[in-house]
Short mmCIF file of C-alpha atoms in Angstrom, two decimals:
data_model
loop_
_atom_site.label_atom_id
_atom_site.label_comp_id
_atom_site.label_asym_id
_atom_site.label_seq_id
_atom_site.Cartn_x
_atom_site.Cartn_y
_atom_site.Cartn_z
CA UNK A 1 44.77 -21.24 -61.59
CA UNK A 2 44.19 -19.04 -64.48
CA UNK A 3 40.69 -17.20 -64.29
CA UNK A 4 38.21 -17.36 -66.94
CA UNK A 5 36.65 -14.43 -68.63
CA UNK A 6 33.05 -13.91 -68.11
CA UNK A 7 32.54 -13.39 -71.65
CA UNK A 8 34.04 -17.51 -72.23
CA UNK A 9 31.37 -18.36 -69.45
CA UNK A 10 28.70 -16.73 -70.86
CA UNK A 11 29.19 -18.00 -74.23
CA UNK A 12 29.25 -21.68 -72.99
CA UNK A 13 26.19 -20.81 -71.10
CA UNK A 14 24.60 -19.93 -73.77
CA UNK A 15 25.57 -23.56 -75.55
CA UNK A 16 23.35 -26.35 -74.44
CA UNK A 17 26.28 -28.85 -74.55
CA UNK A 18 28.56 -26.79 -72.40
CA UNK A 19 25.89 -24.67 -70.09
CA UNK A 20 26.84 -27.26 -66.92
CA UNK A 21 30.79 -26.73 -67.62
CA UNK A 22 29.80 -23.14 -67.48
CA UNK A 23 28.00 -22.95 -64.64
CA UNK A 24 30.85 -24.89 -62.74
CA UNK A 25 33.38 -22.45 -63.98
CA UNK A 26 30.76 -19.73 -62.73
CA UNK A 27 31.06 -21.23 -59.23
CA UNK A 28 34.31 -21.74 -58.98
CA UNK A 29 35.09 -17.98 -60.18
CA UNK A 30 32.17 -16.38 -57.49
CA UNK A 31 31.03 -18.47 -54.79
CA UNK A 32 33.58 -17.26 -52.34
CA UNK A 33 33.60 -13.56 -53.28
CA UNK A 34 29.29 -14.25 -52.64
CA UNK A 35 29.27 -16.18 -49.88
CA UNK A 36 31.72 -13.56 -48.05
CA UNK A 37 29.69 -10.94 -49.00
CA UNK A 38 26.07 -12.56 -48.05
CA UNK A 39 27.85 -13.88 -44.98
CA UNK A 40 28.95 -10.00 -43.69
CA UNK A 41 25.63 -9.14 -44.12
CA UNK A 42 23.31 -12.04 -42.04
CA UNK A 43 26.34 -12.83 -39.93
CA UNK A 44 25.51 -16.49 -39.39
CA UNK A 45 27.00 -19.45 -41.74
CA UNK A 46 23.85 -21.40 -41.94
CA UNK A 47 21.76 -18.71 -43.38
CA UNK A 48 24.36 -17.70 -45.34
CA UNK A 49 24.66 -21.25 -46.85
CA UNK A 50 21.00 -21.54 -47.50
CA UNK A 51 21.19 -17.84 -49.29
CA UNK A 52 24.25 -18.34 -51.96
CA UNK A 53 22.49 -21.67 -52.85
CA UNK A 54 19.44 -19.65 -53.19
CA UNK A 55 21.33 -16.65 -55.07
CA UNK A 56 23.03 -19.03 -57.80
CA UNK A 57 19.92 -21.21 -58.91
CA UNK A 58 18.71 -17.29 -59.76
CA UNK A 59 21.70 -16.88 -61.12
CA UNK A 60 21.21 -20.35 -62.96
CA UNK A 61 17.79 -19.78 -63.93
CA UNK A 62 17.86 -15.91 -65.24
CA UNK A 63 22.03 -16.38 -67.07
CA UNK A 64 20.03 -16.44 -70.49
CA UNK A 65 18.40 -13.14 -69.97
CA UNK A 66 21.45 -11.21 -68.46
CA UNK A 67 22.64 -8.10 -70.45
CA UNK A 68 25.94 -6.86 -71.02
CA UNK A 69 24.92 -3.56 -69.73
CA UNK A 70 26.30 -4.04 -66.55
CA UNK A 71 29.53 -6.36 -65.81
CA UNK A 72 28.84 -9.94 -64.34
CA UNK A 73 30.23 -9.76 -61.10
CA UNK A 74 28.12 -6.65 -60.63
CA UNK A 75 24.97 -8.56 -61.72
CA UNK A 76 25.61 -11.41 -59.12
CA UNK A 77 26.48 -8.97 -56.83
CA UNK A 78 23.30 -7.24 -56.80
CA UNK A 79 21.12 -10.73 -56.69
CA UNK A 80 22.89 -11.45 -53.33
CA UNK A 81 22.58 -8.50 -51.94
CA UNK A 82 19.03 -8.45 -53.26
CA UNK A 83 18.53 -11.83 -51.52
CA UNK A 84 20.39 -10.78 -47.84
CA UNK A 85 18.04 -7.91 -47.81
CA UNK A 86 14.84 -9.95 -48.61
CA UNK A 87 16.40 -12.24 -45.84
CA UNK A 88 17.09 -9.32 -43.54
CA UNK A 89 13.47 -8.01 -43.62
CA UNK A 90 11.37 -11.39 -43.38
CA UNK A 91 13.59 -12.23 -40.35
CA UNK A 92 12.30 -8.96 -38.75
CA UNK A 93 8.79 -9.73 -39.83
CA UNK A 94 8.65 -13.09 -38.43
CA UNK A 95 9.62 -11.87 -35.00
CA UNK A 96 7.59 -8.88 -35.69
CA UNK A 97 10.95 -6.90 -34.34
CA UNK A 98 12.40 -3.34 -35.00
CA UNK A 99 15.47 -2.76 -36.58
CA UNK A 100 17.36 -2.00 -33.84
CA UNK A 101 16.27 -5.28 -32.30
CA UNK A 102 17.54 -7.27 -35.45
CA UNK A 103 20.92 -5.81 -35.47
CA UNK A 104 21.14 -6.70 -31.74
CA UNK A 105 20.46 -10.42 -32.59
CA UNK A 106 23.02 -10.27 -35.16
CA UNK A 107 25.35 -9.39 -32.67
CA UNK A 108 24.20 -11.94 -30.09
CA UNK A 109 24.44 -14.47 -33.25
CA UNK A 110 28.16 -12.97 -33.62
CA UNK A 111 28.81 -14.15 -29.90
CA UNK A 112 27.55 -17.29 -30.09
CA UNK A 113 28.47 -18.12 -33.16
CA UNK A 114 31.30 -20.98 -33.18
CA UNK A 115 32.41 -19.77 -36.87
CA UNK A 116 33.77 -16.59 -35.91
CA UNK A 117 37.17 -16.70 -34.21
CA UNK A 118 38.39 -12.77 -34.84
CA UNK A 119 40.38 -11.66 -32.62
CA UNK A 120 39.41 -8.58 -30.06
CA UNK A 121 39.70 -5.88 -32.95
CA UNK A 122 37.58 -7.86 -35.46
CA UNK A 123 35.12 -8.66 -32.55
CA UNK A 124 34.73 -5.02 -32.18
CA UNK A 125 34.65 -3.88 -36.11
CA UNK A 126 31.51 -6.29 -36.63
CA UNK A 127 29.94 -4.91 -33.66
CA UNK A 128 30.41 -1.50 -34.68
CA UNK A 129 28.81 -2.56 -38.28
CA UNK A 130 25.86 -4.01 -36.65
CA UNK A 131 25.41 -0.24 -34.97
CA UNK A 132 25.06 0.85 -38.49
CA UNK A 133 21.90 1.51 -40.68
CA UNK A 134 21.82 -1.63 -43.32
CA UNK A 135 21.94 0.11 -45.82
CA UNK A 136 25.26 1.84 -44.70
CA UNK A 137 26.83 -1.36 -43.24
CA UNK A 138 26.37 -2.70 -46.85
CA UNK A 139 28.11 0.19 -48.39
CA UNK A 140 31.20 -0.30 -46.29
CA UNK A 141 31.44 -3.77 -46.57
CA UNK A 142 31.35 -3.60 -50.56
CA UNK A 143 34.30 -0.77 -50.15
CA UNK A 144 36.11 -2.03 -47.43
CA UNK A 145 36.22 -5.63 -47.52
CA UNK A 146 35.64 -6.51 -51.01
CA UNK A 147 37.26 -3.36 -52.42
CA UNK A 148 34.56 -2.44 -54.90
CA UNK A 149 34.93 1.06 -56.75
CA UNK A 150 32.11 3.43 -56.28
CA UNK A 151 30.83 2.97 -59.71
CA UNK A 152 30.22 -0.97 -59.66
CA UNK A 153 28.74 -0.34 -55.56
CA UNK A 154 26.53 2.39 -57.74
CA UNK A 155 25.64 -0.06 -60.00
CA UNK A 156 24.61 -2.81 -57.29
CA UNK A 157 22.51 -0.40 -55.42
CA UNK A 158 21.25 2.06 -57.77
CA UNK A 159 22.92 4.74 -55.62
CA UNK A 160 24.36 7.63 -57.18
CA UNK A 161 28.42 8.04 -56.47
CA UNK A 162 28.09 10.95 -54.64
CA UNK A 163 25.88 9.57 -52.15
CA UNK A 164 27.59 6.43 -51.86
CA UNK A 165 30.92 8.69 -50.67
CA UNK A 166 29.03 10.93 -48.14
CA UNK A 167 28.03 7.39 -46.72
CA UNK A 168 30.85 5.45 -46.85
CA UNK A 169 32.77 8.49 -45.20
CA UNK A 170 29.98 8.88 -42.66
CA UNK A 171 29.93 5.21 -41.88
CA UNK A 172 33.74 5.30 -41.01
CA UNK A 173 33.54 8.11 -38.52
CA UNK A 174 31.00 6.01 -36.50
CA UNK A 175 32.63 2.69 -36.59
CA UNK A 176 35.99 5.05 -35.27
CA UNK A 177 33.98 6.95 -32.36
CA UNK A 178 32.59 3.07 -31.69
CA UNK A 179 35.93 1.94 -31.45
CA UNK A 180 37.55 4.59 -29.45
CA UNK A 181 34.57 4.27 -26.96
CA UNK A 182 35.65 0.86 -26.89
CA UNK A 183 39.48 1.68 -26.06
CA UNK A 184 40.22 -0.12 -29.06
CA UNK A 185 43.16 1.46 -30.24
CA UNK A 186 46.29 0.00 -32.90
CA UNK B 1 87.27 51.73 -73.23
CA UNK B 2 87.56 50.30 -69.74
CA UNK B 3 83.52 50.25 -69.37
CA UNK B 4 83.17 48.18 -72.95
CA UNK B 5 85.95 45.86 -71.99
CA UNK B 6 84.08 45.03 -68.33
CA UNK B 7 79.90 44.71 -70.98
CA UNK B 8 82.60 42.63 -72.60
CA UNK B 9 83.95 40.10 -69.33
CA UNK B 10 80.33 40.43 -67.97
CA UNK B 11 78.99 39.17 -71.50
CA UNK B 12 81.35 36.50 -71.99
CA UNK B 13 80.02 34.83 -68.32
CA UNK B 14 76.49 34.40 -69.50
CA UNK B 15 75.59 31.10 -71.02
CA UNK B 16 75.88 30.36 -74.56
CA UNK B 17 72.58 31.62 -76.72
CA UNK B 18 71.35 33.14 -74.05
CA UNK B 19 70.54 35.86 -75.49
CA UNK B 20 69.46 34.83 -78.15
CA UNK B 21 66.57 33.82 -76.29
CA UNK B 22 66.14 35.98 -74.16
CA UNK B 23 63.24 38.56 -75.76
CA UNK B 24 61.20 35.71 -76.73
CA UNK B 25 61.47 34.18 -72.85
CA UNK B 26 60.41 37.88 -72.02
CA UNK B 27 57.26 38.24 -74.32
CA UNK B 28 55.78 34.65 -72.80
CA UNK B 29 56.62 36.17 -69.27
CA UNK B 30 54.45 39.17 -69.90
CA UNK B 31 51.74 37.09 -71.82
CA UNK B 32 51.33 34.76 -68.96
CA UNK B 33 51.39 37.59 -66.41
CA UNK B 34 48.10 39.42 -68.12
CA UNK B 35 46.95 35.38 -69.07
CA UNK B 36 46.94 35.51 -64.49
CA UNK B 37 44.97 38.59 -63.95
CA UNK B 38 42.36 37.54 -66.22
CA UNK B 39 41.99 33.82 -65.59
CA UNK B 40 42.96 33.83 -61.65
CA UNK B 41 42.09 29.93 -60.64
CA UNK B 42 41.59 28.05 -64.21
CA UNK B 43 37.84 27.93 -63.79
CA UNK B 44 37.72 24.68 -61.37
CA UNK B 45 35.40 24.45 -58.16
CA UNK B 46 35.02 21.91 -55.42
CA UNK B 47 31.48 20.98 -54.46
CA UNK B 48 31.02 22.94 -51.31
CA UNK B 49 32.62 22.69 -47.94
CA UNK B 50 35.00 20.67 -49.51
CA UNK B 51 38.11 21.37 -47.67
CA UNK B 52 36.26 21.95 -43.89
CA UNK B 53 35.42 18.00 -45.03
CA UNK B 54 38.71 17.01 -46.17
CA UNK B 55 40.36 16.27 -43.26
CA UNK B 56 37.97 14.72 -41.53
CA UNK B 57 38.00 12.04 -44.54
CA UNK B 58 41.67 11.66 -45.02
CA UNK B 59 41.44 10.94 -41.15
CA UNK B 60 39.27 8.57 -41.65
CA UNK B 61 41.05 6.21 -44.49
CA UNK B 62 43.90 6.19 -41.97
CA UNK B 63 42.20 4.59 -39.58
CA UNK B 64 40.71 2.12 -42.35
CA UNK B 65 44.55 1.67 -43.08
CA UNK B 66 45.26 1.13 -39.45
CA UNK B 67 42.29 -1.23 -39.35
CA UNK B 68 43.66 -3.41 -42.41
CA UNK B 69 46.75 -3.98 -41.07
CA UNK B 70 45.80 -5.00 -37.68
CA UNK B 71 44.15 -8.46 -39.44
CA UNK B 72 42.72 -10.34 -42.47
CA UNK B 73 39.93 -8.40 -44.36
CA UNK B 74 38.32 -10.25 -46.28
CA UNK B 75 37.06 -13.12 -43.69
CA UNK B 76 36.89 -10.09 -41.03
CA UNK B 77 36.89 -12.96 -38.04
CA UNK B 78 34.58 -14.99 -39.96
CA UNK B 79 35.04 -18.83 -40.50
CA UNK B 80 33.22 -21.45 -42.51
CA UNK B 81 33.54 -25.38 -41.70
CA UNK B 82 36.18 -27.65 -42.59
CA UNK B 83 35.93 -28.60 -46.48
CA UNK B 84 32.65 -25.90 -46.83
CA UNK B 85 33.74 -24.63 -50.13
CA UNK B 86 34.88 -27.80 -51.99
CA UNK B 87 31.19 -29.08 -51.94
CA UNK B 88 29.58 -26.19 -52.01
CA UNK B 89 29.76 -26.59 -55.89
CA UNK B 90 28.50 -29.97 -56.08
CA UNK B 91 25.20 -29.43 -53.62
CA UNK B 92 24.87 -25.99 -55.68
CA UNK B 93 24.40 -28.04 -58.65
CA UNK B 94 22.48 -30.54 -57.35
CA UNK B 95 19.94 -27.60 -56.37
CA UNK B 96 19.75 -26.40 -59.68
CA UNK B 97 18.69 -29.98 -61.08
CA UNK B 98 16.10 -30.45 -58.96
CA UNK B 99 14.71 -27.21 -60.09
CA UNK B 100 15.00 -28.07 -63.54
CA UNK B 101 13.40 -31.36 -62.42
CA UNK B 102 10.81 -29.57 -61.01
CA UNK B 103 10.00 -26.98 -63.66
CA UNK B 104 10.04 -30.22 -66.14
CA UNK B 105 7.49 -32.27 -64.40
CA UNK B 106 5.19 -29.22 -64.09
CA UNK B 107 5.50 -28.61 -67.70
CA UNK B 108 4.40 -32.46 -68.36
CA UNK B 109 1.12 -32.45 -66.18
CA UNK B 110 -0.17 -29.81 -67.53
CA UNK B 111 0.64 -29.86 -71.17
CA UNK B 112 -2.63 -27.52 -71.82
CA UNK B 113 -1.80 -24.08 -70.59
CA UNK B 114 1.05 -24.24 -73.53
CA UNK B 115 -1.51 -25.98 -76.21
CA UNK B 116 -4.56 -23.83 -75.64
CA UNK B 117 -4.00 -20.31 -75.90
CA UNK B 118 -6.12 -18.30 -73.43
CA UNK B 119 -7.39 -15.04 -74.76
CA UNK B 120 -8.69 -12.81 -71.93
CA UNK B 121 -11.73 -10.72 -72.64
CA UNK B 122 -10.66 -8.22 -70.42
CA UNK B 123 -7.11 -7.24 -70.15
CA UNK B 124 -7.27 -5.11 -67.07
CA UNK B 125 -9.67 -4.26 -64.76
CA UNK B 126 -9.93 -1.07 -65.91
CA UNK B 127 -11.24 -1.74 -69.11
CA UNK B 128 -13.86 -4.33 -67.84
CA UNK B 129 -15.39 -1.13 -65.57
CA UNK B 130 -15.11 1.32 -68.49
CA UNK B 131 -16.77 -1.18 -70.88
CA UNK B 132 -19.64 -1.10 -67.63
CA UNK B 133 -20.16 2.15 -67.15
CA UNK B 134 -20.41 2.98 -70.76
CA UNK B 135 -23.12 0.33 -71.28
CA UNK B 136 -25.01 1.73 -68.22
CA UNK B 137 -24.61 5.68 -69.63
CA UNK B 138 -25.86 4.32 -73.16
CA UNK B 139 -29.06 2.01 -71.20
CA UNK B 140 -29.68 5.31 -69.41
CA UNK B 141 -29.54 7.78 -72.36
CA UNK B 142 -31.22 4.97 -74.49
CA UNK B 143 -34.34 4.96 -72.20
CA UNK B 144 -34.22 8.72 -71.56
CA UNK B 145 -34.90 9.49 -75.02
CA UNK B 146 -37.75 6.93 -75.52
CA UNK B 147 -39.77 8.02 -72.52
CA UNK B 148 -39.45 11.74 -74.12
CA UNK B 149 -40.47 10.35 -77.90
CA UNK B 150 -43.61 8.71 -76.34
CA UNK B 151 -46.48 10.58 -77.59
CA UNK B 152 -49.25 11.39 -74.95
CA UNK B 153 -52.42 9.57 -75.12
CA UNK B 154 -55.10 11.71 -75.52
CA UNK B 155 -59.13 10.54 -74.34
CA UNK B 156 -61.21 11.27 -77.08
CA UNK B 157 -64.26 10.06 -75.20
CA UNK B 158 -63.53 12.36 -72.32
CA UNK B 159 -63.22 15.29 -74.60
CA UNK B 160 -66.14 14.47 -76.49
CA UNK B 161 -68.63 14.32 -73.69
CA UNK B 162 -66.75 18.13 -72.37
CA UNK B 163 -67.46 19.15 -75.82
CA UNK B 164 -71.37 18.10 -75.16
CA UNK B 165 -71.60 19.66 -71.69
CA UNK B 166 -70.16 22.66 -73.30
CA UNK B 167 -73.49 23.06 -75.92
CA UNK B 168 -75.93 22.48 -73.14
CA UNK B 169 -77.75 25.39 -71.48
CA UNK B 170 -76.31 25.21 -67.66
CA UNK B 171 -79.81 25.75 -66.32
CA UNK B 172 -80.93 21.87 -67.77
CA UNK B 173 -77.59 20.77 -65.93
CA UNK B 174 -78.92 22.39 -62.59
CA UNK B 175 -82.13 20.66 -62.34
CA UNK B 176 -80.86 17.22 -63.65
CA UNK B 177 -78.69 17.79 -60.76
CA UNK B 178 -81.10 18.71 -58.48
CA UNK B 179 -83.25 16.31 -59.71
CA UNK B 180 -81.07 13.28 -59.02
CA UNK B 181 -80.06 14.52 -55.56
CA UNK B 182 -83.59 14.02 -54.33
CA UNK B 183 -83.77 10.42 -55.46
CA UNK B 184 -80.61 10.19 -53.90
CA UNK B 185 -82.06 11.19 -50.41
CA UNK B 186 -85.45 8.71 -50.75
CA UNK B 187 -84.11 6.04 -52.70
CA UNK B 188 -86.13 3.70 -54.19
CA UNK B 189 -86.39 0.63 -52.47
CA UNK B 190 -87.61 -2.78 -54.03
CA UNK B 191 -90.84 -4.49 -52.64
CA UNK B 192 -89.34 -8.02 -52.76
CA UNK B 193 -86.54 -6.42 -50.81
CA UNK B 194 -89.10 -4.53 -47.93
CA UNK B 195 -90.95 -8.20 -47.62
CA UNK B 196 -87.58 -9.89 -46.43
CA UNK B 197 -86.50 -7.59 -44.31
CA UNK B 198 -89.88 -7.51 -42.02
CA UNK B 199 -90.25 -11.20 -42.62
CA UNK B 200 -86.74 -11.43 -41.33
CA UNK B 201 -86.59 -8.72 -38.66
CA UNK B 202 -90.59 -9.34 -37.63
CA UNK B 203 -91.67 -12.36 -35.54
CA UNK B 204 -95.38 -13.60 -37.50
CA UNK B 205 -96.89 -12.57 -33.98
CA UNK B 206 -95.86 -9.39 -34.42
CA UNK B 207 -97.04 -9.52 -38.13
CA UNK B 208 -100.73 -10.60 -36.98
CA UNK B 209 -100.85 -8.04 -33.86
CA UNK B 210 -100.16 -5.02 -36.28
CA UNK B 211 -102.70 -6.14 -39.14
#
């Protein structure tokens, strides 16, 4: 299936008579990319669901006011990340619980989770993630599973190139002691 | 005769237009060579530590490599329910009606706050304690300046009768003085007074005994 350009979308958005074909052809073109990306992030499918609906009636509401100063993808990008974060922080909030504390119920939600079925290695790579600041788990994910250059990541989170390297590269060293601690080996 | 005929065996061996070449292959070589002392690295840098770094990072996207190959990336273990994504779309949409829905029914009940324009009078709190305190400096300054413009009142009458004292000789001020301290100490008392106060203090016995 051929993809459509985001400029065609926008410009039917922007056309009262074709702003619902638009939208569709929005959905069709993101939601997976999204949802994979919210769902790396808060771990569970649930509250992932309940986020990428959340993320693209933002996206629905605020498509008339987006810019072409920064590319689409990279725009929807940063709502859901935006959104995950907001999620992130209210759930530690709620239970009035540290960081540390959050990242182990992630990893108790990875366990018990009955949409997860990685195998040992996979197990062991989300684990290690979870070990990781959020900020730096978020980095990796956008470079590592969703293959974003350092420019568009920069663009999502406002963090300069540079930084977003020394991270990335930092990240990777843990998640490799992790998994040698783990005698995971390939 | 034998050494030009061997120049002339060894010549024949070189390629053809070689040296033709050859001094202009020569100048370059020289250029370049003085081009070398003078411009040693071509003026590039690495931010620093660079290559103590390097390896540790080109050790590191091997193992990412390693890591990708050993299963799916994108989904990383992760799995969604049977069918998730085919409706996803639809219950997306749905969302996004009801908020139009929404937004449309608020606009309908209250029709006002787009008819009436509300000016505010104040604009930020900061201007509404500025506008405050100025009133209170110019209330303050305002009353200042009237209590210092208020002329004093001056007692004629008192000066007039300091004025008087002043022309009498102080030796007719010393005996009126002296003259009304005496009635001071035997004041005059009235008769009608005297007769209630024995008729009132005096029993008529008493009255008769003493006559």
């Amino acid at each position: 299936m051929k993809q459509v350009e985001d400029s065609e979308i926008l410009e039917k958005f922007s056309n009262e008579k074709t702003k619902n074909e638009a939208f569709n052809l929005l959905l069709q073109k993101y939601q997976q990319k999204i949802y994979w990306h919210i769902r790396r992030l808060v771990i569970d499918h649930d509250d992932a669901d309940d986020l990428i609906q959340e993320v693209f009636v933002k996206v629905w509401k605020n498509l008339e006011k987006f810019r072409s100063d920064s590319q689409l993808y990279t725009w929807i990008y940063r709502i859901a990340t935006n959104e995950s974060i907001t999620f992130l922080n209210k759930k530690k909030q709620r239970n009035n619980t540290p960081l540390e504390e959050v990242s182990s119920e992630l990893s108790e939600s990875l366990v018990a989770s009955s949409y997860f079925n990685g195998d040992k290695v996979q197990r062991k790579l989300q684990e290690a993630l979870l070990t990781l600041p959020e900020k730096q788990r978020l980095i990796f994910n956008m470079k590592y599973f969703d293959d974003l250059k350092y420019e568009e990541i920069s663009e999502i989170t406002g963090t300069s190139v540079g930084a977003l390297k020394a991270s990335f590269h930092i990240a990777v060293k843990k998640i490799e002691v992790f998994m040698l601690n783990e005698d995971i080996t390939f | 005769m034998e050494n030009k005929l061997e120049n002339e065996e060894w010549m024949s061996g070189a390629p053809e237009g070689y040296f033709d070449s050859l001094s202009e292959r020569i100048r370059q070589s020289v250029f370049l060579d003085a081009l070398r002392d003078k411009v040693a690295e071509g003026g590039f840098i690495t931010p620093d530590n660079y290559f103590e770094s390097l390896p540790g990072v080109i050790n590191g996207n091997l193992f990412l490599e390693q890591l990708k190959g050993s299963g799916s990336v994108e989904t990383a273990g992760f799995i969604t329910p049977e069918g998730y994504f085919s409706s996803l779309s639809s219950r997306i949409v749905a969302q996004v009606q009801n908020v139009d829905l929404d937004e449309a029914a608020m606009a309908v009940q209250a029709p006002s706050k787009h008819a009436d324009k509300i000016v505010r009078l104040w604009h930020s709190s900061f201007l509404k304690y500025a506008s405050a305190a100025c009133f209170i400096l110019l209330s303050a300054a305002g009353l200042y300046f009237y209590q210092q413009k208020t002329e004093p009142v001056v007692n004629y009458a008192e000066l007039a009768n300091e004025q008087m004292l002043y022309d009498i000789d102080e030796h007719v001020i010393i005996e009126h003085i002296q003259a009304a301290s005496m009635e001071e100490e035997q004041p005059v008392v009235a008769a009608a007074d005297l007769e209630n106060y024995i008729l009132t203090n005096y029993s008529q016995n008493d009255i008769a005994s003493d006559l």
